[in-house]
CSV table of C-alpha atoms and ligand atoms in Angstrom, one decimal:
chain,number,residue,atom,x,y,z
A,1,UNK,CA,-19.7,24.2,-8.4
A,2,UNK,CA,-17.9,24.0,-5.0
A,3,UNK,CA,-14.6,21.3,-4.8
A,4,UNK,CA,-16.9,19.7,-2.4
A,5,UNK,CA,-19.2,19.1,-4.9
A,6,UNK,CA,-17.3,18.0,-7.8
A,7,UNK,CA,-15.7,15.4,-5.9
A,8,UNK,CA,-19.2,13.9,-5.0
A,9,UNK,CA,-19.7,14.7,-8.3
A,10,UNK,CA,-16.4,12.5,-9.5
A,11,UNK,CA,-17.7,9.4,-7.2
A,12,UNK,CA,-20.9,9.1,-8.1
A,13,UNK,CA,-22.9,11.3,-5.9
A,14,UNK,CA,-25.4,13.0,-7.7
A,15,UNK,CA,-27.3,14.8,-7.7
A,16,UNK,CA,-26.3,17.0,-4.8
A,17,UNK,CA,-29.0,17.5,-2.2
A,18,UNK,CA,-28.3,20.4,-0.2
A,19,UNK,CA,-28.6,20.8,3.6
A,20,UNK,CA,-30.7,22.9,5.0
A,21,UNK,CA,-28.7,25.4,7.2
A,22,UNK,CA,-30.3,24.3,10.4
A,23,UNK,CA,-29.4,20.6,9.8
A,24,UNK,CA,-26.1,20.6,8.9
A,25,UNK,CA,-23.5,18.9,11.1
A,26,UNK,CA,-19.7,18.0,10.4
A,27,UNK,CA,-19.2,16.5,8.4
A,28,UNK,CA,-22.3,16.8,6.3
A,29,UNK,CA,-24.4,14.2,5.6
A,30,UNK,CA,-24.6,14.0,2.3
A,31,UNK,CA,-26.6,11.9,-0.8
A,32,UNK,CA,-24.8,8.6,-1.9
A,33,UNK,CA,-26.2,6.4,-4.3
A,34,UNK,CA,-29.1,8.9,-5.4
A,35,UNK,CA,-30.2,8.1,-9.5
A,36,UNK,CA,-28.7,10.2,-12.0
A,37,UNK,CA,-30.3,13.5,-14.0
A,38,UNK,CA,-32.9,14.5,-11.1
A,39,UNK,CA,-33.4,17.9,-10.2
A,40,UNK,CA,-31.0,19.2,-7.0
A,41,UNK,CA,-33.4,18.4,-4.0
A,42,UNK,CA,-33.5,19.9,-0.7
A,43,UNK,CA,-33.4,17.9,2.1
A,44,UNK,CA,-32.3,18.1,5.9
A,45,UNK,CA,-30.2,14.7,5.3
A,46,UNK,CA,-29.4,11.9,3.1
A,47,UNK,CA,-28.2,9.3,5.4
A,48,UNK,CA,-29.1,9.4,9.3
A,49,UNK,CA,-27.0,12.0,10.9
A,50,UNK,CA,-23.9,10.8,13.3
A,51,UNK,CA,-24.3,11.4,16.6
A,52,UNK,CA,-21.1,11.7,18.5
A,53,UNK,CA,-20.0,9.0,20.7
A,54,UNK,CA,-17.3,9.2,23.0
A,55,UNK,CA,-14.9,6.6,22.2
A,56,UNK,CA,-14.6,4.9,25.5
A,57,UNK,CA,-18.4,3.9,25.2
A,58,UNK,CA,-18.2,2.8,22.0
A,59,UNK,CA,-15.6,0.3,22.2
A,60,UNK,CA,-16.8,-3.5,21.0
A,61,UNK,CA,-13.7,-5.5,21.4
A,62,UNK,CA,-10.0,-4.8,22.5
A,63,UNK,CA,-7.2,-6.8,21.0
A,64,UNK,CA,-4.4,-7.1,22.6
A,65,UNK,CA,-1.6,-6.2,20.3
A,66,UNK,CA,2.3,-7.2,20.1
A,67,UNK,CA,5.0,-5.7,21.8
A,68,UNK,CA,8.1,-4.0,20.8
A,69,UNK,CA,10.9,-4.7,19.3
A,70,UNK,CA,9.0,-5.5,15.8
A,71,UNK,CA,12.1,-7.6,14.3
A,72,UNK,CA,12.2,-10.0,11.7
A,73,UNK,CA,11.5,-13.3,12.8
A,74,UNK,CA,14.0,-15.3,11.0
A,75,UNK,CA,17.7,-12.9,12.2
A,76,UNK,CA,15.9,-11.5,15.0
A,77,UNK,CA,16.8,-8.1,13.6
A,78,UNK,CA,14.9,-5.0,15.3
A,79,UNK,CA,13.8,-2.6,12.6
A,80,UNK,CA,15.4,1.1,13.9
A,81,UNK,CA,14.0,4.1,11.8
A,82,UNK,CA,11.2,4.5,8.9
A,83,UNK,CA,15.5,4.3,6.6
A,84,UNK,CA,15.9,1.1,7.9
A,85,UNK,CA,12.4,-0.7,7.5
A,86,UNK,CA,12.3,0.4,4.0
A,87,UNK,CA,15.5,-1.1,3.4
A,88,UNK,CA,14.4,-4.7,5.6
A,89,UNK,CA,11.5,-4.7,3.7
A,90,UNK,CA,13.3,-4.1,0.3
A,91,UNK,CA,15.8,-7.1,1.4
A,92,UNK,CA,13.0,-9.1,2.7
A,93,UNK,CA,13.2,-12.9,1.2
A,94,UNK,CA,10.9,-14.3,3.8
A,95,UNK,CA,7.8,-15.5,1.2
A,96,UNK,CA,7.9,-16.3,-2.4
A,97,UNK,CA,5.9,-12.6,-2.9
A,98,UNK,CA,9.9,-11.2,-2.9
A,99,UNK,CA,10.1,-13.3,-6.5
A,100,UNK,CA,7.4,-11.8,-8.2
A,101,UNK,CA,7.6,-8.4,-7.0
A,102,UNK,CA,8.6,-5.2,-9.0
A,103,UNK,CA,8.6,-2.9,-6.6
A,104,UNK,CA,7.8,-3.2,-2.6
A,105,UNK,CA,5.0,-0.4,-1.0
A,106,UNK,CA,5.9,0.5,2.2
A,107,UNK,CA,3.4,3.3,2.3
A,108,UNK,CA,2.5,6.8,1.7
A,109,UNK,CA,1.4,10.0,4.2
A,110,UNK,CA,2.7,11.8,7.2
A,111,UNK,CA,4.3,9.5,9.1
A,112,UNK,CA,3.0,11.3,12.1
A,113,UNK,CA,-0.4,11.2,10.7
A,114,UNK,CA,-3.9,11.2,12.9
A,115,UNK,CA,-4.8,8.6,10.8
A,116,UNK,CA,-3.5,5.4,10.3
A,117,UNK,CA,-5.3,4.0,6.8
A,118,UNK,CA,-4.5,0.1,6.4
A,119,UNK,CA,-5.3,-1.5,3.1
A,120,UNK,CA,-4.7,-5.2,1.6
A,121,UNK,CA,-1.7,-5.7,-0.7
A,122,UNK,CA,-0.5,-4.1,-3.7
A,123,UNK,CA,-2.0,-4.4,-6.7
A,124,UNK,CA,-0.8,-3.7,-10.4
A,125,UNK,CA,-0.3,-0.3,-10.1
A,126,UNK,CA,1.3,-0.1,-6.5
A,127,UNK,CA,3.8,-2.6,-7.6
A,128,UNK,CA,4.8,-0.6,-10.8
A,129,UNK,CA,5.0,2.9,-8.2
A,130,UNK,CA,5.9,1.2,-5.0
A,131,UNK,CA,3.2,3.3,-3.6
A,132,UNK,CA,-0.2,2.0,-1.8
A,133,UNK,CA,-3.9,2.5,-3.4
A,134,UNK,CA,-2.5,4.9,-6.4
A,135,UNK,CA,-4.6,2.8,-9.0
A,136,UNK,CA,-9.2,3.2,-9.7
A,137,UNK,CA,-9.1,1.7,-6.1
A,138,UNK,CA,-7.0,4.5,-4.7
A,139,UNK,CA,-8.5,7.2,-6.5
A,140,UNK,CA,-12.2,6.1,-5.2
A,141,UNK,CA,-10.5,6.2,-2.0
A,142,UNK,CA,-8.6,9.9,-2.1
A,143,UNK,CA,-12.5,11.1,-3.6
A,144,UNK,CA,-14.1,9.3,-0.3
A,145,UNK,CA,-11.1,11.3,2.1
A,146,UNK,CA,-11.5,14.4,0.3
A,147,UNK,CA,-15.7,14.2,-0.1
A,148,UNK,CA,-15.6,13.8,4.1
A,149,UNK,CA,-12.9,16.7,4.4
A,150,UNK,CA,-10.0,14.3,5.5
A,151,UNK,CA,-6.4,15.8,4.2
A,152,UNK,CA,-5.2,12.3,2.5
A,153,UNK,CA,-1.4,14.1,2.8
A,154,UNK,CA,-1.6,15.9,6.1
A,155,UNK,CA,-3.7,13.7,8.1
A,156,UNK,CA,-3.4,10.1,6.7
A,157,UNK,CA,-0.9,7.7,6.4
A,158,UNK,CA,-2.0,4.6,4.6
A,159,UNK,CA,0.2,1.2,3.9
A,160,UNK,CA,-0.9,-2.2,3.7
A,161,UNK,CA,-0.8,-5.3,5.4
A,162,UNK,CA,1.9,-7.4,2.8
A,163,UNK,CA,4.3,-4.9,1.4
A,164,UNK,CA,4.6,-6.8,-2.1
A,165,UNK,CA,2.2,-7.7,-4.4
A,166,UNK,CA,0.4,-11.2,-4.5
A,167,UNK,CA,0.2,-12.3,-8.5
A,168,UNK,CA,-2.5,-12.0,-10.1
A,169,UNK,CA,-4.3,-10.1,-7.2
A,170,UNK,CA,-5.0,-13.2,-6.0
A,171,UNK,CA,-6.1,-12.8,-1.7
A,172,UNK,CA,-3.0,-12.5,1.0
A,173,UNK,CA,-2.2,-15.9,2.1
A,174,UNK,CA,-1.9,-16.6,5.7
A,175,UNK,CA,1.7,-17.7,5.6
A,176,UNK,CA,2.2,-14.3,3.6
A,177,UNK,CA,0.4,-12.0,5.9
A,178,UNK,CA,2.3,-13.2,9.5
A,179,UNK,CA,5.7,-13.3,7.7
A,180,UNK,CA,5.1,-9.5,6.6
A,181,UNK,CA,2.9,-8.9,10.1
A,182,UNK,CA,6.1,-7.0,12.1
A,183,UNK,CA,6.1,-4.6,9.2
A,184,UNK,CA,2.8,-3.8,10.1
A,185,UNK,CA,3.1,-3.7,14.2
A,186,UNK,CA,6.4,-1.3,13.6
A,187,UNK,CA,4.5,1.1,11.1
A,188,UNK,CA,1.7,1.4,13.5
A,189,UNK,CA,3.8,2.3,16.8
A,190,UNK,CA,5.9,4.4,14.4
A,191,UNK,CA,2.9,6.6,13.4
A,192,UNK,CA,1.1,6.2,16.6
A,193,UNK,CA,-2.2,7.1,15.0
A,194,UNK,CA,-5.3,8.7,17.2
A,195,UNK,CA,-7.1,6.0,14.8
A,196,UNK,CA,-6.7,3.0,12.9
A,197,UNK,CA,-8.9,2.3,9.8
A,198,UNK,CA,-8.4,-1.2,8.1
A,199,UNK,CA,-10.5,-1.3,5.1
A,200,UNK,CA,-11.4,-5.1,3.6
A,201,UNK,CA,-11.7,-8.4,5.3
A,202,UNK,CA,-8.2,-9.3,4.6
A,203,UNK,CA,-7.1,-5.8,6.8
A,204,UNK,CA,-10.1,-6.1,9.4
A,205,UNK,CA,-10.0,-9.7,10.3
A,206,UNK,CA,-5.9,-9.9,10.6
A,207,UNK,CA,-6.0,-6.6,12.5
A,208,UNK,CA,-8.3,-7.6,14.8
A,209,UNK,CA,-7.9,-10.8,14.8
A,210,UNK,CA,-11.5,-12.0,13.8
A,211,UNK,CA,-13.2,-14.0,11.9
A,212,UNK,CA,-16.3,-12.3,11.8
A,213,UNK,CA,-17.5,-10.8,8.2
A,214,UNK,CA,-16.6,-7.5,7.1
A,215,UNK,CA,-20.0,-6.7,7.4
A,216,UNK,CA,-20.2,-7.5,11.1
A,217,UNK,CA,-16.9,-5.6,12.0
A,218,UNK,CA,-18.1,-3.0,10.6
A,219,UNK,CA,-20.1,0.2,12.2
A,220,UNK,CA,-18.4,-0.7,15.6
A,221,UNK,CA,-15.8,0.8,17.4
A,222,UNK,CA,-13.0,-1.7,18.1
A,223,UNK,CA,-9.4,-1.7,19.6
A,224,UNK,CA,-5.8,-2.6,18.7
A,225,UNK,CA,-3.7,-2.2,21.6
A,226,UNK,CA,-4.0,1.1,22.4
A,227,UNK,CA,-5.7,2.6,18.8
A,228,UNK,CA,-9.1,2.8,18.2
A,229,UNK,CA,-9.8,0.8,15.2
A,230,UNK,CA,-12.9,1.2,12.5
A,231,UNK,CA,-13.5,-1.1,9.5
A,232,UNK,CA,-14.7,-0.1,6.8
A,233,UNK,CA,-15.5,-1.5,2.8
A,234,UNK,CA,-12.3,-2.0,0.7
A,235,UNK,CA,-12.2,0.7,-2.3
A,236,UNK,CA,-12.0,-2.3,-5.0
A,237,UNK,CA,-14.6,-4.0,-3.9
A,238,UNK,CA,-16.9,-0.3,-3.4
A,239,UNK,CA,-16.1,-0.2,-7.2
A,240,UNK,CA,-17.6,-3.7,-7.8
A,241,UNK,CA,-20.4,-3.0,-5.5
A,242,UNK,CA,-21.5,1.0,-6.0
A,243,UNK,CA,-24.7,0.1,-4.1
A,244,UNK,CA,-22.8,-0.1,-0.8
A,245,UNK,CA,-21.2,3.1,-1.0
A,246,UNK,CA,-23.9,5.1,1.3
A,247,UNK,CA,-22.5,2.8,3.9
A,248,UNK,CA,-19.1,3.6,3.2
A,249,UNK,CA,-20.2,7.1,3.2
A,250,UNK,CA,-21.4,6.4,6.8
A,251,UNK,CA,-18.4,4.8,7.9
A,252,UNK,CA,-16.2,8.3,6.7
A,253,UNK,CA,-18.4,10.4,8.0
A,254,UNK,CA,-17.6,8.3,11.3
A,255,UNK,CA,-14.1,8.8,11.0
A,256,UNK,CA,-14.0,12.4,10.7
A,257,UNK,CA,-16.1,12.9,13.5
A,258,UNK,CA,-14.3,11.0,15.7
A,259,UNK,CA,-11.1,13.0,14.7
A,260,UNK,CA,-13.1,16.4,15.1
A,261,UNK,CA,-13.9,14.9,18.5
A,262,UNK,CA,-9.6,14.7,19.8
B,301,URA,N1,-5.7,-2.4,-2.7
B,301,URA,C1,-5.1,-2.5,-1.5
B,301,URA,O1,-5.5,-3.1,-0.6
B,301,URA,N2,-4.0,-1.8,-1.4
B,301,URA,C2,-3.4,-1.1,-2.3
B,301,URA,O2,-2.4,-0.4,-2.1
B,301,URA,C3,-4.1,-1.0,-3.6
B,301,URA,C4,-5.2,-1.7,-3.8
């Protein structure tokens, strides 16, 4: 069995149905949420094949997004270097999040990544590493990268938007998310991503500053200051909800083609 296929193989995705030669595109498009134990079928696609799409057409809405100096709100302080936001964010008092915390995430990746990957919050796990989406959440998530041949350590980096963990797993609230938002804003003008995935409400609708459902953010092309930004499922809730991972699927296969495309 090819890596490719055990990792589809890890997620979920079996059996494999195999594209015919003619058919195939990059990435492939492959089976999602096919049943269990049939024979391997041969087929020209499981999902509706990608066509490209220059960015500049595809575009849905444009936020407009803060300006440098990203500095703490309360002493004003800019953050220099990736040294010196670690150690703001480690000395960061600003909600009642810094009480409860174990450890803070700050993130994980090339800094210099092509991708920008922006999740919720910690959870249990994260808190205990003081690393983003290393827990079932984060492995679905590396198995999704890998499945739609995205490097998770040379191409991504991925934070979150609150850099400590809310108790409980209970949702970011508001009060949390704008107090930890210049984190955010510095991280992405640090990495200076060719593309900005948030995955979740919580990620989509801050980022973008929406309302709208995840649902309706999703499958469109949108921008945040200067980065393209797509939306796509949160992880967790993929592993609540396997039936919606074709669409997840979809929104990968997205992503690497619009990388291929730079
Ligand atoms: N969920 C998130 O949104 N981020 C993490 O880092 C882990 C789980």
């Amino acid at each position: 069995m090819s890596r490719r296929e055990l990792v589809l193989s890890e997620i979920g995705y079996r059996p494999l149905w195999k594209l015919r030669a003619a058919a195939v595109t990059t990435p492939s498009a492959l089976p999602l949420d096919t049943p269990v134990n049939l024979p391997k079928l041969q087929v020209t696609t499981a999902v509706s094949p990608i066509q490209p799409q220059p960015i500049s057409e595809a575009l849905d809405n444009s936020v407009q997004a803060p300006a440098p100096p990203y500095e703490n709100p309360v002493t004003a302080t800019p953050i220099t270097d990736w040294d010196d936001l670690q150690q703001q964010i480690n000395a960061c008092q600003q909600c009642q999040l810094a009480g409860t915390r174990t450890n803070i995430v700050v993130g994980r990746g090339n800094q210099k990544a092509r991708l920008l990957l922006i999740g919720e919050a910690p959870g249990e796990q994260e808190d205990r590493h003081g690393l983003p989406f290393v827990g079932k959440a984060g492995q679905l998530l590396e198995n999704m990268l890998a499945a739609a041949g995205i490097d998770s350590e040379r191409e991504v980096y991925i934070c979150n938007l609150l850099k400590c963990r809310p108790p409980g797993n209970r949702n970011p609230a508001p009060d949390e998310i704008s107090k930890c938002s210049h984190f955010l804003q510095w991280q992405i003008d640090a990495v200076q991503p060719e593309l900005i995935v948030a995955v979740g409400r919580f990620a989509a609708q801050s980022l973008l500053q929406e309302q709208a459902s995840l649902s309706s953010l999703r499958g469109k092309l949108h921008q945040y200051g200067r980065y393209p930004v797509l939306v796509s499922f949160h992880p967790a809730y993929l592993l609540r909800s396997p039936g919606e991972k074709a669409k997840a699927w979809q929104d990968w296969c997205r992503v690497r083609q619009l990388l291929n495309q730079k």
